[in-house]
């Protein structure tokens, strides 16, 4: 493939450049301790609902200048919250330009101007910049008569807007709107219309005459200002998430546990496998991908995420699709059932949504190169910017190549990834984005070790397959378009279309038994079988959503109406052959498989039609209700493609509701409770009598508290949950090759997540989880009360970094990570336990101007530990070093 070879070469060469609970011992003490700690600290936080609306000023230049010394800024009072500016736009107008500071709380932005020469300077106290890229905005020669525009963080809580005129001080007017705070500038030098092509393509909906109708009514003026928490762009704390509600809403207003891992954490930890992020989210454990595939499998609140994942809100193949981190902007973990927005095939434990990088209006170029232990090397590029002068067409390109060995014998992998994105700004309120991803992943198919006690006694490097047999290749193609149009500042429509297609081939020599006895009578020979597969998966989805805001009296609504059409297909062609066993203590490789014969050739899939609605209701400024529901119609099929022995078709329909309430006694505390459901049709498998299974259903009750500390730099979420999963498949006692549907599983526990910045430069993510996940009903009485696989009672983690902010050491930083996972069950029924472990990670980095160098030390003390996958033990990597150099320009 010429394109692949070309990009590989560029990557490698270019990097040089640049409810009752089952009580367990100590459980109530843990709850009391956690709750008491949060309660005591929260009493120290000063409640504040104070806010000041920005008045419309006809001409800012007519106001006298003020000094913005720290003393005068402090006079404003400690009860005024810091407001976040999330974006900066510069548009041409018929008079000059307008500078828009985008903010969800524009009314709270006040200006103090201090003009100097030809430069208009406005300081905005109690505000911080949280831009998508960088900590400042700079633009030269945006229009005739204007030399430059800059928006910077003048001090910790002061934003400075500077606009310099060519022939004199430009005149300025100030407006506020739902979009943000708007400065309108007219330069001294008159401009000619033909010199401003941008003016024809950028309407001026925020001109004074047009802004006036958007003035809030007197009723709205009486409403308290909605405070927005602060945070640096390169921080660990994220204030909003779209995964839980499909609308932009502060996490403090959402009655569910949502944890967002931003790009900065991925870079600081040098994450190269997406499921490594499980370390930074409470109640989440890693699940190894398909035979070592770099994918996105997790155990969440006791349940496997399995094949379910989301990519930009569309269903993805989480377990069997290769997934590179190069183009990921952030990863959002929504705990609990998510069927109300994302439909069937979502397990009740939760869902993980990866949000990809989008084009930026300003040029940005970054290249990085990572090398490390076991012959690992990985170059990446990330470039973005406008393709046209008027910035109506934007692009972004992410590409990565990876080649790696492994601590596991005979294991190697190679990956190539590329993702171009184009955004068309059709108008000021209309845009369309086209995104494509391609990844090819070649690797040694290696599931790990069978879950028997004897396998803990062999080296973690021991490979029990065959070097000349075990092999796999997967290719993924993903195409997405997303269309958005704003009818007004309050209403918009979005339509998204996604096609995800993966195909792969695997070959493997594996253990022939999935349960004891694994070994032959000699206690050392593992009987094996060889198999090959040819697999194809395809998912096509079309989503159309209308969202808007309106008032009914004093009650504010934020509604979402949606419809989704989806079609899913999976084809699996499976062959088996005999192959010699292997001595696990003294392996001799070189066995060849016999003649392969087809075991089965099957296809299953489903067609889904869904309608959903949601309303986030602000009953009072500190009392919010979220209610919604989704109705799914699913037609499923499961058929034999080899001999046409069966063709099972069924139709299911289900309404999945959820409701939650949030009470905020102060602007730093949110108390919440919620109830939600899940729906998962059994689209493959059949009973001994050929009967199709009923859909799995799930139900969750959750209560919790979200608390902010240190002037909203640090946030904590403490949650208690209770999940019941019904219609679980269990083994048919009359024929173990089939299943029956009588099972029920439960998971209950407490989770604590702490994220943010304790002091300038000191960032932290800390987690703790107590999870009691077990079989509550089963046709086999001996399985009742057995714990679910791979789920520890207790788990905890800490990742923290500190970067010097000034002096000779400015830019130097270091990080420390601790991960604790308690004892887990490896099998069901519970016969083998996976030992607990504590793993230590560390990092050392240096940032200077536009470049950065970092060293990451993973498993610093070479701890031996195991992750888990159904039917297998996956050894964790020993001491590993990764070094990275990156350049931005």
mmCIF file of N, CA and C in Angstrom, residues 44 257 282 442 633 638 839 868:
data_model
loop_
_atom_site.group_PDB
_atom_site.id
_atom_site.type_symbol
_atom_site.label_atom_id
_atom_site.label_comp_id
_atom_site.label_asym_id
_atom_site.label_seq_id
_atom_site.Cartn_x
_atom_site.Cartn_y
_atom_site.Cartn_z
ATOM 1 N N UNK A 44 -15.584 23.664 54.813
ATOM 2 C CA UNK A 44 -14.592 24.723 54.731
ATOM 3 C C UNK A 44 -14.733 25.546 53.473
ATOM 4 N N UNK A 257 -22.435 9.183 37.758
ATOM 5 C CA UNK A 257 -20.983 9.240 37.902
ATOM 6 C C UNK A 257 -20.351 9.200 36.518
ATOM 7 N N UNK A 282 -12.278 4.904 39.002
ATOM 8 C CA UNK A 282 -12.682 3.975 40.052
ATOM 9 C C UNK A 282 -13.637 2.925 39.513
ATOM 10 N N UNK A 442 -1.006 -5.828 12.978
ATOM 11 C CA UNK A 442 -0.475 -7.185 12.885
ATOM 12 C C UNK A 442 0.161 -7.546 14.218
ATOM 13 N N UNK A 633 -36.713 -0.776 18.804
ATOM 14 C CA UNK A 633 -37.252 -1.916 18.083
ATOM 15 C C UNK A 633 -36.079 -2.625 17.420
ATOM 16 N N UNK A 638 -29.734 -14.947 13.519
ATOM 17 C CA UNK A 638 -28.569 -15.788 13.777
ATOM 18 C C UNK A 638 -28.697 -16.987 12.847
ATOM 19 N N UNK A 839 1.337 -1.711 42.028
ATOM 20 C CA UNK A 839 2.289 -1.345 40.973
ATOM 21 C C UNK A 839 2.630 0.136 41.094
ATOM 22 N N UNK A 868 -6.722 -9.795 33.678
ATOM 23 C CA UNK A 868 -7.541 -10.961 33.380
ATOM 24 C C UNK A 868 -8.443 -10.723 32.192
#
